[in-house]
């Protein structure tokens, strides 16, 4: 019995499963999304700003994992942002929840089969860069994939060419035009004071980092540390979607043995609430400016 349960849990969902889920969703909504959005911890309010919503609980969607983390509601919301058709994950999946990495990233392939061309990912992260403050928004220009160093990459296993090539390039993972657009929009909206750019490092979690780990990651070139996003980026790029990602710096990573600070999830969610409205405005303005059909070069 134990073996059967284990096998079920580790089942890899292939092209046909993703297609079946995408077709199931498309049969129940007229929205044909061109942008897919993933809400980070405490940032689920973004999904509530969609108009003409058709929402699905994750538990009702075939093959979909379930959200288990506070601050991740577990709803897939279709609708429009300023008239543009979008789909939004109000809640994402993390390695520390116990899911195999291919299941964490399954929604990216479903996005692709729904017709999504551009993915916007958000996350909460700890600031390693000493110039960053809590509440800063970091446009991600690159990443360090620590689980990937240890062989935990969602693209491991048989490659299905219908999604993408065996060895996808990642030096252009984060679309430069979209980064530029976000900077410009941020300036227009008066967010210049808290808009930054930098390198995001993913770890497995759920424990927050030790002081020595934070110091090491900073020395290795990371500006922020978190527990998500990179796996989704790999799979989204593999199947040719454009990617934009940002981190909300919800806490300062502790780098100093004299510090009394302690990272905690409540602070993460609280910072998310404080910046929610500005993040929503930044993302919705980006969505209105994203061109359709410019994503077939990857
Ligand atoms: O989904 P994200 O990356 O925003 O969630 C971060 C990482 C952990 O899940 C959690 C820690 O507070 O927030």
Coordinates of C-alpha atoms and ligand atoms in Angstrom, one line a residue:
X1 CA 0.0 0.0 0.0
X2 CA 2.8 2.4 1.0
X3 CA 4.4 1.7 -2.4
X4 CA 1.2 2.6 -4.3
X5 CA 0.8 5.8 -2.4
X6 CA 4.4 6.8 -3.1
X7 CA 4.1 6.0 -6.8
X8 CA 0.9 8.1 -7.0
X9 CA 2.6 11.0 -5.3
X10 CA 5.6 11.0 -7.6
X11 CA 3.6 10.5 -10.8
X12 CA 5.0 12.7 -13.5
X13 CA 2.3 14.6 -15.4
X14 CA 3.1 14.6 -19.1
X15 CA 1.9 16.5 -22.1
X16 CA -1.5 14.7 -22.4
X17 CA -2.3 15.4 -18.7
X18 CA -1.4 19.1 -19.1
X19 CA -3.5 19.2 -22.3
X20 CA -6.4 17.6 -20.6
X21 CA -6.3 20.1 -17.7
X22 CA -5.9 23.0 -20.1
X23 CA -8.9 21.8 -22.2
X24 CA -11.0 21.3 -19.1
X25 CA -10.3 24.9 -18.0
X26 CA -10.9 26.3 -21.5
X27 CA -14.3 24.5 -21.7
X28 CA -15.4 26.4 -18.6
X29 CA -14.4 30.0 -19.4
X30 CA -14.5 32.3 -22.4
X31 CA -11.3 34.0 -21.2
X32 CA -8.3 33.2 -23.5
X33 CA -5.4 34.5 -21.3
X34 CA -2.3 35.9 -22.9
X35 CA -0.6 36.7 -19.6
X36 CA -0.2 34.3 -16.6
X37 CA 0.5 35.7 -13.2
X38 CA 1.8 34.0 -10.1
X39 CA 1.2 35.6 -6.7
X40 CA 3.8 35.4 -4.0
X41 CA 3.3 35.0 -0.3
X42 CA 0.9 37.7 0.9
X43 CA 0.4 39.0 -2.6
X44 CA -2.8 37.2 -3.6
X45 CA -4.7 40.4 -3.6
X46 CA -3.4 40.9 -7.2
X47 CA -5.8 38.1 -8.3
X48 CA -8.8 40.0 -6.8
X49 CA -8.2 42.9 -9.1
X50 CA -9.1 40.9 -12.2
X51 CA -12.5 41.8 -13.7
X52 CA -15.1 39.4 -15.0
X53 CA -13.7 36.6 -12.9
X54 CA -14.1 32.9 -13.4
X55 CA -12.3 31.2 -10.5
X56 CA -11.5 27.6 -9.8
X57 CA -10.4 26.1 -6.5
X58 CA -7.2 24.1 -7.0
X59 CA -8.9 21.1 -5.5
X60 CA -11.5 21.1 -8.4
X61 CA -8.8 21.3 -11.2
X62 CA -7.7 17.9 -12.6
X63 CA -4.1 17.1 -11.7
X64 CA -3.5 20.4 -9.8
X65 CA -1.6 20.3 -6.5
X66 CA -3.2 21.9 -3.4
X67 CA -1.9 25.0 -1.6
X68 CA -0.8 24.2 2.0
X69 CA 0.8 27.5 3.0
X70 CA -0.8 30.4 4.8
X71 CA -1.0 33.4 2.4
X72 CA -1.5 31.2 -0.6
X73 CA -5.3 30.9 -1.2
X74 CA -5.3 28.1 -3.7
X75 CA -7.4 29.5 -6.5
X76 CA -6.8 29.9 -10.2
X77 CA -8.5 33.1 -11.4
X78 CA -9.3 33.9 -15.0
X79 CA -10.4 37.4 -15.9
X80 CA -9.3 40.7 -17.4
X81 CA -6.8 43.3 -16.2
X82 CA -7.6 46.6 -17.9
X83 CA -9.3 44.7 -20.7
X84 CA -6.4 42.2 -21.2
X85 CA -7.3 38.5 -20.7
X86 CA -5.2 37.0 -17.8
X87 CA -5.0 34.0 -15.6
X88 CA -3.7 34.3 -12.1
X89 CA -2.5 31.7 -9.6
X90 CA -3.6 32.9 -6.2
X91 CA -1.2 30.6 -4.4
X92 CA 1.9 28.7 -5.6
X93 CA 3.7 25.5 -4.6
X94 CA 7.0 25.1 -3.0
X95 CA 9.6 22.3 -2.6
X96 CA 9.2 22.3 1.2
X97 CA 5.5 21.4 0.9
X98 CA 6.8 18.0 -0.2
X99 CA 5.8 18.2 -3.8
X100 CA 8.1 16.8 -6.5
X101 CA 9.6 19.7 -8.4
X102 CA 7.8 18.7 -11.6
X103 CA 4.5 19.1 -9.8
X104 CA 5.4 22.5 -8.5
X105 CA 5.9 23.7 -12.0
X106 CA 3.0 21.9 -13.7
X107 CA 0.9 25.1 -13.9
X108 CA 3.5 26.7 -16.2
X109 CA 2.9 24.0 -18.8
X110 CA -0.9 24.4 -18.3
X111 CA -0.4 28.1 -18.8
X112 CA 1.4 27.5 -22.1
X113 CA -1.4 25.2 -23.3
X114 CA -4.0 27.8 -22.3
X115 CA -2.3 30.2 -24.8
X116 CA -0.3 32.2 -22.3
X117 CA 2.7 34.0 -23.9
X118 CA 4.1 36.0 -21.0
X119 CA 4.4 35.0 -17.3
X120 CA 4.7 37.4 -14.5
X121 CA 6.0 35.9 -11.3
X122 CA 6.0 37.6 -7.9
X123 CA 7.6 36.4 -4.6
X124 CA 8.5 37.4 -1.1
X125 CA 12.2 37.3 -0.4
X126 CA 14.8 38.2 2.2
X127 CA 17.1 41.1 1.3
X128 CA 20.8 40.2 1.2
X129 CA 22.0 43.3 -0.6
X130 CA 22.8 45.8 2.2
X131 CA 21.4 48.7 0.2
X132 CA 18.0 47.1 0.1
X133 CA 15.2 48.0 2.6
X134 CA 12.1 46.1 3.7
X135 CA 9.4 47.1 1.2
X136 CA 11.7 47.4 -1.8
X137 CA 10.6 45.8 -5.0
X138 CA 13.5 44.0 -6.8
X139 CA 13.1 43.3 -10.5
X140 CA 14.8 40.0 -11.0
X141 CA 17.5 40.1 -13.7
X142 CA 19.1 36.7 -13.0
X143 CA 19.0 33.8 -10.5
X144 CA 21.1 31.3 -8.6
X145 CA 19.4 27.9 -8.6
X146 CA 20.8 26.1 -5.5
X147 CA 18.5 23.1 -5.7
X148 CA 19.5 22.8 -9.3
X149 CA 23.2 22.6 -8.3
X150 CA 22.2 19.4 -6.4
X151 CA 20.3 18.0 -9.4
X152 CA 16.8 19.0 -8.4
X153 CA 15.7 20.7 -11.7
X154 CA 12.1 20.4 -13.0
X155 CA 13.5 19.7 -16.5
X156 CA 15.2 16.5 -15.3
X157 CA 13.8 13.3 -16.7
X158 CA 12.6 12.5 -20.2
X159 CA 12.3 15.6 -22.4
X160 CA 9.1 16.1 -24.3
X161 CA 10.0 18.1 -27.4
X162 CA 6.4 19.3 -27.7
X163 CA 7.3 21.6 -24.7
X164 CA 10.9 22.5 -25.6
X165 CA 14.5 21.4 -26.2
X166 CA 16.6 19.1 -24.0
X167 CA 19.1 21.8 -23.1
X168 CA 17.4 25.2 -22.8
X169 CA 19.4 28.4 -22.6
X170 CA 19.0 30.4 -19.4
X171 CA 21.3 33.3 -20.0
X172 CA 18.2 35.2 -21.3
X173 CA 15.7 33.8 -18.8
X174 CA 14.5 37.2 -17.6
X175 CA 13.2 39.2 -20.5
X176 CA 15.2 42.4 -20.8
X177 CA 12.5 44.5 -22.5
X178 CA 10.0 43.6 -19.7
X179 CA 12.6 44.6 -17.1
X180 CA 13.1 47.9 -18.8
X181 CA 9.3 48.4 -19.1
X182 CA 8.9 47.7 -15.4
X183 CA 11.6 50.2 -14.5
X184 CA 9.9 52.9 -16.7
X185 CA 6.5 52.2 -15.3
X186 CA 7.9 52.2 -11.8
X187 CA 9.4 55.7 -12.5
X188 CA 6.1 57.0 -14.0
X189 CA 4.2 55.8 -10.9
X190 CA 6.6 57.4 -8.6
X191 CA 8.1 54.1 -7.2
X192 CA 11.7 55.1 -8.0
X193 CA 12.6 55.2 -4.3
X194 CA 11.9 51.5 -3.7
X195 CA 12.4 49.9 -7.2
X196 CA 15.6 47.9 -7.5
X197 CA 17.0 45.2 -9.6
X198 CA 19.1 42.2 -8.7
X199 CA 19.8 38.5 -8.5
X200 CA 17.4 36.1 -6.7
X201 CA 18.7 32.9 -5.1
X202 CA 16.3 30.0 -4.5
X203 CA 16.7 27.6 -1.6
X204 CA 14.5 24.6 -0.6
X205 CA 13.2 26.0 2.7
X206 CA 11.2 25.8 4.8
X207 CA 13.8 26.8 7.4
X208 CA 15.0 30.4 7.0
X209 CA 18.7 30.8 6.4
X210 CA 21.5 30.9 9.0
X211 CA 23.7 33.9 9.3
X212 CA 26.6 32.0 7.7
X213 CA 24.3 31.0 4.8
X214 CA 23.2 34.5 4.2
X215 CA 26.7 35.8 4.2
X216 CA 27.7 33.0 1.7
X217 CA 24.8 33.7 -0.7
X218 CA 25.6 37.4 -0.6
X219 CA 29.2 36.7 -1.5
X220 CA 28.1 34.5 -4.3
X221 CA 26.3 37.3 -5.9
X222 CA 22.7 37.0 -4.6
X223 CA 20.8 40.2 -3.7
X224 CA 17.7 38.4 -2.4
X225 CA 16.9 34.9 -1.1
X226 CA 13.6 33.0 -1.3
X227 CA 12.0 29.6 -1.8
X228 CA 10.2 29.7 -5.2
X229 CA 10.0 31.2 -8.7
X230 CA 13.2 29.8 -10.2
X231 CA 11.6 26.4 -10.8
X232 CA 8.7 28.0 -12.6
X233 CA 11.0 30.2 -14.6
X234 CA 12.9 27.2 -15.9
X235 CA 9.8 25.5 -17.1
X236 CA 8.2 28.6 -18.5
X237 CA 11.3 29.4 -20.5
X238 CA 11.7 25.8 -21.7
X239 CA 8.3 26.0 -23.3
X240 CA 8.9 29.4 -24.8
X241 CA 7.0 31.9 -22.7
X242 CA 8.5 35.3 -21.9
X243 CA 9.2 35.8 -18.2
X244 CA 9.2 38.8 -15.9
X245 CA 9.7 38.3 -12.2
X246 CA 10.0 40.5 -9.1
X247 CA 10.7 40.0 -5.4
X248 CA 9.1 42.0 -2.7
X249 CA 11.8 42.4 0.0
X250 CA 9.7 41.4 3.0
X251 CA 12.5 41.2 5.5
X252 CA 16.2 41.8 5.8
X253 CA 18.2 38.6 5.8
X254 CA 20.2 38.4 9.1
X255 CA 23.9 38.8 8.3
X256 CA 25.3 39.9 11.7
X257 CA 25.8 37.9 14.9
X258 CA 24.9 41.0 17.0
X259 CA 21.5 41.3 15.3
X260 CA 18.3 40.6 17.3
X261 CA 16.3 40.2 14.1
X262 CA 14.6 36.9 13.3
X263 CA 13.0 36.1 10.0
X264 CA 9.3 35.0 10.3
X265 CA 6.4 34.3 8.0
X266 CA 4.1 36.8 9.7
X267 CA 6.4 39.7 8.9
X268 CA 6.6 38.4 5.3
X269 CA 2.8 38.5 4.9
X270 CA 2.6 41.9 6.7
X271 CA 5.0 43.5 4.3
X272 CA 3.1 42.0 1.4
X273 CA -0.1 43.8 2.6
X274 CA 1.7 47.1 2.9
X275 CA 3.0 47.1 -0.7
X276 CA 0.0 45.3 -2.2
X277 CA -1.7 48.2 -3.9
X278 CA 1.5 49.5 -5.5
X279 CA 2.4 46.1 -6.7
X280 CA -1.0 45.6 -8.2
X281 CA -0.7 48.9 -10.1
X282 CA 2.8 48.0 -11.4
X283 CA 1.7 44.6 -12.6
X284 CA -1.6 45.8 -14.1
X285 CA 0.1 48.7 -16.0
X286 CA 2.7 46.2 -17.3
X287 CA -0.1 43.9 -18.6
X288 CA -1.7 46.8 -20.6
X289 CA 1.6 47.4 -22.3
X290 CA 2.6 43.8 -23.1
X291 CA 2.4 43.1 -26.8
X292 CA 0.7 40.0 -28.0
X293 CA 2.4 37.3 -30.1
X294 CA 6.0 38.4 -29.6
X295 CA 7.0 35.3 -27.7
X296 CA 7.8 32.7 -30.3
X297 CA 11.5 33.0 -30.4
X298 CA 12.5 30.9 -27.4
Ligands
LIG1 O1 5.8 32.0 -2.6 P1 6.8 32.9 -2.1 O2 8.2 32.7 -2.7 O3 6.4 34.4 -2.2 O4 6.9 32.6 -0.5 C1 8.0 33.0 0.3 C2 8.9 31.8 0.6 C3 8.2 31.0 1.6 O5 7.2 30.3 1.0 C4 7.5 32.1 2.4 C5 8.4 32.4 3.6 O6 7.7 33.4 4.4 O7 7.4 33.2 1.6

